[in-house]
Amino acid sequence: MAVDLIVVRPLGLVATVIGTAGFILALPFTLPTGTVGETAKEWIGDPLEYTFDRPLGEFDRCGAERRPCGR
């Protein structure tokens, strides 16, 4: 739990910020192809979920229903 709190969660926050920047840069390419939602989920939603929507110390289950992260 301590490693999750001190190392993994801050790295997840950094990944979310980097994913947001990448998503903004990719917007001109994803708008014409209609993949904005999919790109947003992969680059922003999944890191956000992994960082904020899983119990402390659980690395493979997210949400109240304890489903695999990113699904």
mmCIF file of C-alpha atoms in Angstrom, residues 9-23 40 42-52:
data_model
loop_
_atom_site.group_PDB
_atom_site.id
_atom_site.type_symbol
_atom_site.label_atom_id
_atom_site.label_comp_id
_atom_site.label_asym_id
_atom_site.label_seq_id
_atom_site.Cartn_x
_atom_site.Cartn_y
_atom_site.Cartn_z
ATOM 1 C CA ARG A 9 -0.294 7.004 -7.717
ATOM 2 C CA PRO A 10 1.993 9.977 -8.498
ATOM 3 C CA LEU A 11 3.223 8.167 -11.617
ATOM 4 C CA GLY A 12 -0.397 7.632 -12.628
ATOM 5 C CA LEU A 13 -1.032 11.347 -12.257
ATOM 6 C CA VAL A 14 2.013 12.123 -14.423
ATOM 7 C CA ALA A 15 0.766 9.624 -17.019
ATOM 8 C CA THR A 16 -2.620 11.358 -17.031
ATOM 9 C CA VAL A 17 -1.028 14.771 -17.624
ATOM 10 C CA ILE A 18 1.185 13.413 -20.414
ATOM 11 C CA GLY A 19 -1.786 11.573 -21.930
ATOM 12 C CA THR A 20 -3.835 14.777 -21.877
ATOM 13 C CA ALA A 21 -1.075 16.670 -23.689
ATOM 14 C CA GLY A 22 -0.767 13.855 -26.234
ATOM 15 C CA PHE A 23 -4.520 13.780 -26.717
ATOM 16 C CA ALA A 40 -9.575 10.054 -24.958
ATOM 17 C CA GLU A 42 -7.020 5.259 -23.801
ATOM 18 C CA TRP A 43 -4.842 8.314 -23.155
ATOM 19 C CA ILE A 44 -6.796 10.104 -20.418
ATOM 20 C CA GLY A 45 -9.583 7.899 -19.050
ATOM 21 C CA ASP A 46 -7.591 4.743 -18.361
ATOM 22 C CA PRO A 47 -4.739 6.503 -16.491
ATOM 23 C CA LEU A 48 -7.305 8.530 -14.511
ATOM 24 C CA GLU A 49 -9.183 5.380 -13.595
ATOM 25 C CA TYR A 50 -6.006 3.567 -12.576
ATOM 26 C CA THR A 51 -4.903 6.514 -10.441
ATOM 27 C CA PHE A 52 -8.151 7.484 -8.732
#
